[in-house]
Amino acid sequence: MSEHRGLDLVALQKFLTASDVPLDGELRAELIAGGKSNLTYAIFDDSSRWVLRRPPTAGLTPSAHDVAREFRITSALQGTDVPVAATVALCEDDSVMGAPFTVVEHVTGQVIRTKSDLEALSGDDIDSCTDELVRVLGALHNVDYDAVGLGELGRPDGYVARQVTLWASQWGRVKTTDSADVDRLHAALVESIPQQSESSIVHGDYRIDNTILASGDVSTVAAVVDWELSTLGDPLTDVALMCVYRHPALDLVLGEPAAWTSPRLPSADDLAQRYTVASGRELVHWNFYLALANFKLAVIAEGINHRYRVGATVGEGFDKAGDAVPEFVAAGLRALKGQTV
């Protein structure tokens, strides 16, 4: 039972039993995802199936891998218009399995991750899928976060200004060379920060591969997943990031031909328009938000490039991440050119 790294099935069985989770036979497990991100296991007995998530066994960065926070968010969203996995149990006692972990119900469905995953879909399928993805994001932003108990999730006031500062600071830590264009983009963002903005729950990493679509029906999102970056903030940062993820340079960041960059999907402008229709929210200061999203992705790409250069990146496909940096910076500068503040 100890063959899975970071997983003790005997201890888990005792914990779930004590938590009044009905079990049918001995627990078994299969690794779904491992590495530097959270470890994710499929857990099953003779009649049920769950998903367990826990931080990696080494190199913990609590803010990026806070599974308890993710559990509380998805628990609060039960019964809203945002589809999430049903939550089962949260363990914050490190003595049980060496780290906090969560258990949620297994959601049956499909994940569209790469361009090849799109091949089986018709144009109508893709259109209806996109409408559903945008509708769900709008539904998330329209959740009354105080009413569902998430009023303490973050500090929405000043969120956008803090984002500009955060990503500039991160650039200073990871840059492998100076860039006058990055400095120019940062300065322009500082000058363009909206004086007022809305507040909502933001997902922080929303695109097609962070959802589970229903089996045989891509027009239905069965569950939104990967809530590690979720907080209270400005909903338009979520929308802009979803749109900027459509840039072909995202392939260089992810190290694979991403489904979300496929030319078969609607354009970024089309996505933005669909969001306005679905949510009823106008995209005020939109060029600023597009520029900020491009700035963020440029810094993320440079971070991957930095880790690759020092030999700290595990896996293949990340040697070209640095090539994405000037692409996103240029797109950010272009976005700001036509902005009215």
Coordinates of C-alpha atoms in Angstrom, one line a residue:
M1 CA 0.0 0.0 0.0
S2 CA 3.0 2.4 0.2
E3 CA 3.9 2.2 -3.5
H4 CA 2.5 5.7 -4.2
R5 CA 4.7 8.6 -3.3
G6 CA 3.1 10.9 -0.7
L7 CA 0.2 8.5 -0.3
D8 CA -0.5 6.2 2.6
L9 CA -3.7 4.2 1.8
V10 CA -3.9 2.6 5.2
A11 CA -3.9 6.0 6.9
L12 CA -6.3 7.4 4.3
Q13 CA -8.7 4.5 4.9
K14 CA -8.7 5.2 8.6
F15 CA -9.2 8.9 8.1
L16 CA -12.1 8.5 5.7
T17 CA -13.8 6.0 7.9
A18 CA -13.4 8.4 10.9
S19 CA -14.9 11.2 8.7
D20 CA -18.0 9.0 8.1
V21 CA -17.3 8.5 4.4
P22 CA -18.9 5.2 3.5
L23 CA -16.3 2.8 2.0
D24 CA -16.7 -0.5 0.2
G25 CA -13.6 -2.7 0.5
E26 CA -9.9 -1.8 0.5
L27 CA -8.8 1.5 -1.1
R28 CA -6.6 1.5 -4.3
A29 CA -5.0 4.4 -6.0
E30 CA -3.7 5.5 -9.4
L31 CA -1.5 8.6 -10.0
I32 CA -3.3 11.2 -12.2
A33 CA -0.7 13.9 -12.1
G34 CA 2.6 14.4 -10.3
G35 CA 5.7 16.5 -10.4
K36 CA 6.2 20.0 -9.1
S37 CA 2.5 20.8 -9.0
N38 CA 0.1 19.1 -6.5
L39 CA 0.1 15.4 -6.6
T40 CA -3.3 14.1 -7.8
Y41 CA -4.5 10.6 -7.3
A42 CA -7.6 8.6 -8.3
I43 CA -8.8 6.8 -5.2
F44 CA -11.3 4.0 -5.5
D45 CA -12.9 1.1 -3.5
D46 CA -15.2 -1.6 -4.8
S47 CA -18.0 0.9 -5.6
S48 CA -16.9 4.5 -5.6
R49 CA -14.2 6.7 -7.0
W50 CA -12.7 9.9 -5.6
V51 CA -9.8 12.3 -6.3
L52 CA -7.2 13.1 -3.7
R53 CA -4.9 16.1 -4.0
R54 CA -1.9 16.9 -1.8
P55 CA 1.2 19.2 -2.1
P56 CA 4.3 17.8 -3.7
T57 CA 6.6 15.8 -1.4
A58 CA 9.6 18.2 -2.0
G59 CA 10.1 21.9 -2.8
L60 CA 6.8 23.1 -1.2
T61 CA 5.6 26.5 -2.1
P62 CA 2.5 26.9 0.1
S63 CA 0.9 29.8 -1.6
A64 CA 0.9 28.0 -5.0
H65 CA -0.1 24.6 -3.6
D66 CA -2.7 25.4 -0.9
V67 CA -5.0 22.5 -1.3
A68 CA -7.1 23.5 1.7
R69 CA -7.8 26.9 0.2
E70 CA -8.9 25.2 -3.1
F71 CA -11.2 22.9 -1.0
R72 CA -12.8 25.8 0.8
I73 CA -13.5 27.6 -2.5
T74 CA -15.1 24.6 -4.2
S75 CA -17.1 23.8 -1.0
A76 CA -18.5 27.3 -1.1
L77 CA -19.4 27.0 -4.8
Q78 CA -21.5 23.9 -4.3
G79 CA -25.1 24.8 -5.3
T80 CA -24.1 27.8 -7.4
D81 CA -24.2 28.1 -11.2
V82 CA -20.5 27.2 -11.2
P83 CA -19.9 23.4 -11.7
V84 CA -17.3 22.0 -9.4
A85 CA -16.6 18.6 -8.0
A86 CA -18.5 17.6 -4.8
T87 CA -16.2 18.0 -1.8
V88 CA -15.8 15.0 0.5
A89 CA -13.1 15.6 3.1
L90 CA -10.3 17.9 4.1
C91 CA -7.4 16.9 6.3
E92 CA -5.1 19.6 7.6
D93 CA -3.4 17.4 10.1
D94 CA 0.1 16.7 8.7
S95 CA 0.5 13.7 11.0
V96 CA -2.0 11.7 8.9
M97 CA 0.0 11.7 5.7
G98 CA 2.8 14.2 6.0
A99 CA 0.9 17.1 4.4
P100 CA -2.6 18.5 4.1
F101 CA -4.8 16.7 1.6
T102 CA -8.3 16.9 0.1
V103 CA -10.8 14.4 -1.2
V104 CA -13.5 15.2 -3.7
E105 CA -15.8 13.1 -5.8
H106 CA -14.5 11.9 -9.1
V107 CA -16.1 13.8 -12.1
T108 CA -16.6 11.7 -15.1
G109 CA -15.8 13.6 -18.3
Q110 CA -13.1 14.7 -20.8
V111 CA -10.3 17.2 -20.7
I112 CA -9.4 19.0 -23.9
R113 CA -5.7 19.8 -23.5
T114 CA -3.9 19.7 -26.9
K115 CA -4.8 20.6 -30.5
S116 CA -5.0 16.9 -31.3
D117 CA -7.8 16.6 -28.7
L118 CA -9.9 19.0 -30.8
E119 CA -9.7 16.9 -33.9
A120 CA -12.8 14.9 -33.1
L121 CA -14.9 18.0 -32.6
S122 CA -16.9 19.7 -35.3
G123 CA -17.0 23.4 -35.8
D124 CA -20.5 23.5 -34.1
D125 CA -19.1 21.5 -31.2
I126 CA -16.3 24.0 -30.7
D127 CA -18.7 26.9 -30.9
S128 CA -21.1 25.5 -28.3
C129 CA -18.2 24.5 -26.1
T130 CA -16.8 28.0 -26.2
D131 CA -20.2 29.5 -25.4
E132 CA -20.4 27.3 -22.3
L133 CA -16.9 28.0 -21.1
V134 CA -17.6 31.8 -21.3
R135 CA -21.0 31.4 -19.7
V136 CA -19.4 29.5 -16.7
L137 CA -16.8 32.2 -16.3
G138 CA -19.5 34.8 -16.2
A139 CA -21.4 32.8 -13.7
L140 CA -18.4 32.6 -11.4
H141 CA -17.9 36.4 -11.5
N142 CA -21.6 36.9 -10.7
V143 CA -21.4 34.7 -7.5
D144 CA -22.1 36.8 -4.4
Y145 CA -18.9 35.9 -2.6
D146 CA -20.1 37.2 0.8
A147 CA -23.3 35.1 0.5
V148 CA -21.3 31.9 -0.1
G149 CA -18.9 32.6 2.7
L150 CA -15.8 33.6 0.7
G151 CA -15.7 37.3 1.8
E152 CA -12.3 36.7 3.5
L153 CA -10.8 35.0 0.4
G154 CA -8.8 38.0 -0.7
R155 CA -8.6 41.8 -0.8
P156 CA -10.4 43.0 -3.9
D157 CA -9.7 46.7 -3.2
G158 CA -6.4 47.7 -5.0
Y159 CA -6.1 44.3 -6.6
V160 CA -5.2 45.5 -10.0
A161 CA -2.5 47.9 -8.7
R162 CA -1.0 45.1 -6.6
Q163 CA -1.0 42.8 -9.7
V164 CA 1.1 45.3 -11.7
T165 CA 3.5 45.6 -8.8
L166 CA 3.7 41.9 -8.2
W167 CA 4.5 41.0 -11.8
A168 CA 7.1 43.7 -12.1
S169 CA 8.8 42.4 -8.9
Q170 CA 8.7 38.9 -10.3
W171 CA 10.3 40.1 -13.5
G172 CA 13.1 41.5 -11.4
R173 CA 13.7 38.1 -9.8
V174 CA 13.6 35.9 -12.9
K175 CA 14.9 38.1 -15.8
T176 CA 17.8 36.6 -17.7
T177 CA 18.5 39.9 -19.5
D178 CA 17.3 43.5 -19.3
S179 CA 14.5 44.6 -21.6
A180 CA 13.7 48.2 -22.4
D181 CA 10.3 47.0 -23.8
V182 CA 9.4 45.3 -20.5
D183 CA 10.3 48.4 -18.6
R184 CA 8.2 50.5 -21.1
L185 CA 5.2 48.2 -20.7
H186 CA 5.4 48.2 -16.9
A187 CA 5.7 52.0 -16.8
A188 CA 2.7 52.4 -19.1
L189 CA 0.6 50.0 -17.0
V190 CA 1.4 52.0 -13.8
E191 CA 0.2 55.1 -15.6
S192 CA -3.0 53.4 -16.8
I193 CA -4.3 51.6 -13.7
P194 CA -8.1 52.2 -13.5
Q195 CA -9.2 54.2 -10.5
Q196 CA -12.1 51.9 -9.9
S197 CA -12.8 48.3 -10.7
E198 CA -15.3 45.6 -9.9
S199 CA -14.7 42.8 -7.5
S200 CA -15.6 39.1 -7.8
I201 CA -14.2 35.7 -7.2
V202 CA -11.5 35.2 -9.9
H203 CA -10.2 31.8 -11.0
G204 CA -6.8 33.0 -12.0
D205 CA -6.1 30.5 -14.7
Y206 CA -9.2 29.9 -16.8
R207 CA -9.1 28.2 -20.2
I208 CA -10.5 25.0 -21.7
D209 CA -7.9 22.6 -20.1
N210 CA -8.7 23.7 -16.6
T211 CA -12.2 22.3 -17.0
I212 CA -13.7 18.8 -17.2
L213 CA -16.3 18.7 -20.0
A214 CA -19.1 16.2 -19.9
S215 CA -18.5 12.8 -21.6
G216 CA -19.8 12.9 -25.1
D217 CA -21.1 16.5 -24.7
V218 CA -18.5 19.3 -24.9
S219 CA -21.3 21.9 -24.6
T220 CA -21.5 21.2 -20.9
V221 CA -18.8 21.9 -18.3
A222 CA -19.0 19.1 -15.7
A223 CA -16.5 20.8 -13.4
V224 CA -14.0 23.7 -13.3
V225 CA -10.8 22.6 -11.7
D226 CA -7.4 24.0 -10.6
W227 CA -8.5 26.7 -8.2
E228 CA -5.0 27.2 -6.6
L229 CA -4.7 30.8 -7.9
S230 CA -8.3 31.8 -7.1
T231 CA -8.9 34.9 -5.0
L232 CA -11.1 38.0 -4.7
G233 CA -10.1 40.4 -7.4
D234 CA -11.1 42.1 -10.6
P235 CA -13.2 39.9 -12.9
L236 CA -11.8 41.5 -16.0
T237 CA -8.3 40.2 -15.2
D238 CA -9.8 36.7 -15.6
V239 CA -11.5 37.5 -18.9
A240 CA -8.4 39.2 -20.3
L241 CA -6.1 36.3 -19.4
M242 CA -8.5 33.9 -21.0
C243 CA -8.4 36.0 -24.2
V244 CA -4.6 36.5 -24.1
Y245 CA -4.1 32.7 -23.7
R246 CA -5.3 32.5 -27.3
H247 CA -1.9 33.9 -28.4
P248 CA 0.1 31.2 -30.3
A249 CA 3.1 31.9 -28.0
L250 CA 1.3 30.1 -25.2
D251 CA 2.4 26.9 -26.9
L252 CA 6.0 27.9 -26.0
V253 CA 5.1 28.5 -22.4
L254 CA 3.2 25.2 -22.0
G255 CA 5.7 23.3 -24.0
E256 CA 3.0 21.6 -26.1
P257 CA 0.5 22.5 -28.9
A258 CA -2.3 23.8 -26.6
A259 CA -5.9 23.3 -27.5
W260 CA -6.7 26.9 -26.5
T261 CA -4.3 28.4 -29.1
S262 CA -6.0 26.5 -32.0
P263 CA -7.1 28.7 -34.9
R264 CA -10.3 26.7 -34.8
L265 CA -11.4 28.5 -31.7
P266 CA -13.0 32.0 -31.7
S267 CA -10.7 34.9 -31.7
A268 CA -9.8 36.8 -28.5
D269 CA -12.1 39.7 -29.6
D270 CA -14.9 37.2 -30.2
L271 CA -14.4 35.7 -26.7
A272 CA -14.5 39.1 -25.1
Q273 CA -17.8 39.9 -26.9
R274 CA -19.3 36.6 -25.9
Y275 CA -18.4 37.3 -22.2
T276 CA -20.1 40.7 -22.3
V277 CA -23.3 39.1 -23.6
A278 CA -23.1 36.2 -21.2
S279 CA -22.3 38.2 -18.1
G280 CA -23.9 41.5 -18.7
R281 CA -20.6 43.1 -17.8
E282 CA -19.0 45.8 -19.9
L283 CA -15.3 45.6 -20.6
V284 CA -14.3 49.0 -19.3
H285 CA -10.5 50.0 -19.7
W286 CA -10.3 46.7 -21.7
N287 CA -6.9 47.6 -23.4
F288 CA -5.3 48.0 -19.9
Y289 CA -6.5 44.5 -18.9
L290 CA -5.2 42.9 -22.1
A291 CA -1.8 44.6 -21.6
L292 CA -1.7 43.4 -18.0
A293 CA -2.5 39.9 -19.0
N294 CA 0.3 40.0 -21.7
F295 CA 2.7 41.4 -19.1
K296 CA 1.9 38.6 -16.7
L297 CA 2.4 35.9 -19.4
A298 CA 5.7 37.5 -20.4
V299 CA 7.0 37.2 -16.8
I300 CA 5.7 33.6 -16.5
A301 CA 7.5 32.7 -19.7
E302 CA 10.7 34.3 -18.5
G303 CA 10.4 32.4 -15.2
I304 CA 10.2 29.2 -17.1
N305 CA 13.2 30.3 -19.3
H306 CA 15.2 31.2 -16.1
R307 CA 14.5 27.8 -14.5
Y308 CA 15.4 26.0 -17.8
R309 CA 18.7 27.9 -18.0
V310 CA 19.8 26.9 -14.5
G311 CA 18.7 23.3 -15.0
A312 CA 15.8 23.4 -12.6
T313 CA 13.1 22.5 -15.1
V314 CA 11.8 18.9 -15.2
G315 CA 10.6 17.5 -18.5
E316 CA 10.9 18.5 -22.1
G317 CA 9.5 21.3 -24.2
F318 CA 10.5 24.3 -22.1
D319 CA 13.7 25.3 -24.0
K320 CA 11.7 27.7 -26.2
A321 CA 9.8 29.5 -23.4
G322 CA 12.1 32.5 -23.6
D323 CA 11.0 33.1 -27.2
A324 CA 7.5 33.9 -26.0
V325 CA 8.6 36.8 -23.8
P326 CA 9.0 39.5 -26.6
E327 CA 5.8 38.2 -28.2
F328 CA 3.7 38.9 -25.1
V329 CA 5.5 42.2 -24.4
A330 CA 4.9 43.4 -27.9
A331 CA 1.2 42.4 -27.7
G332 CA 0.9 44.3 -24.4
L333 CA 2.4 47.4 -25.8
R334 CA 0.1 47.2 -28.8
A335 CA -2.9 46.8 -26.6
L336 CA -2.1 50.0 -24.7
K337 CA -1.7 52.1 -27.8
G338 CA -5.4 52.7 -28.3
Q339 CA -6.5 52.9 -24.6
T340 CA -8.5 55.7 -23.2
V341 CA -8.3 56.0 -19.4

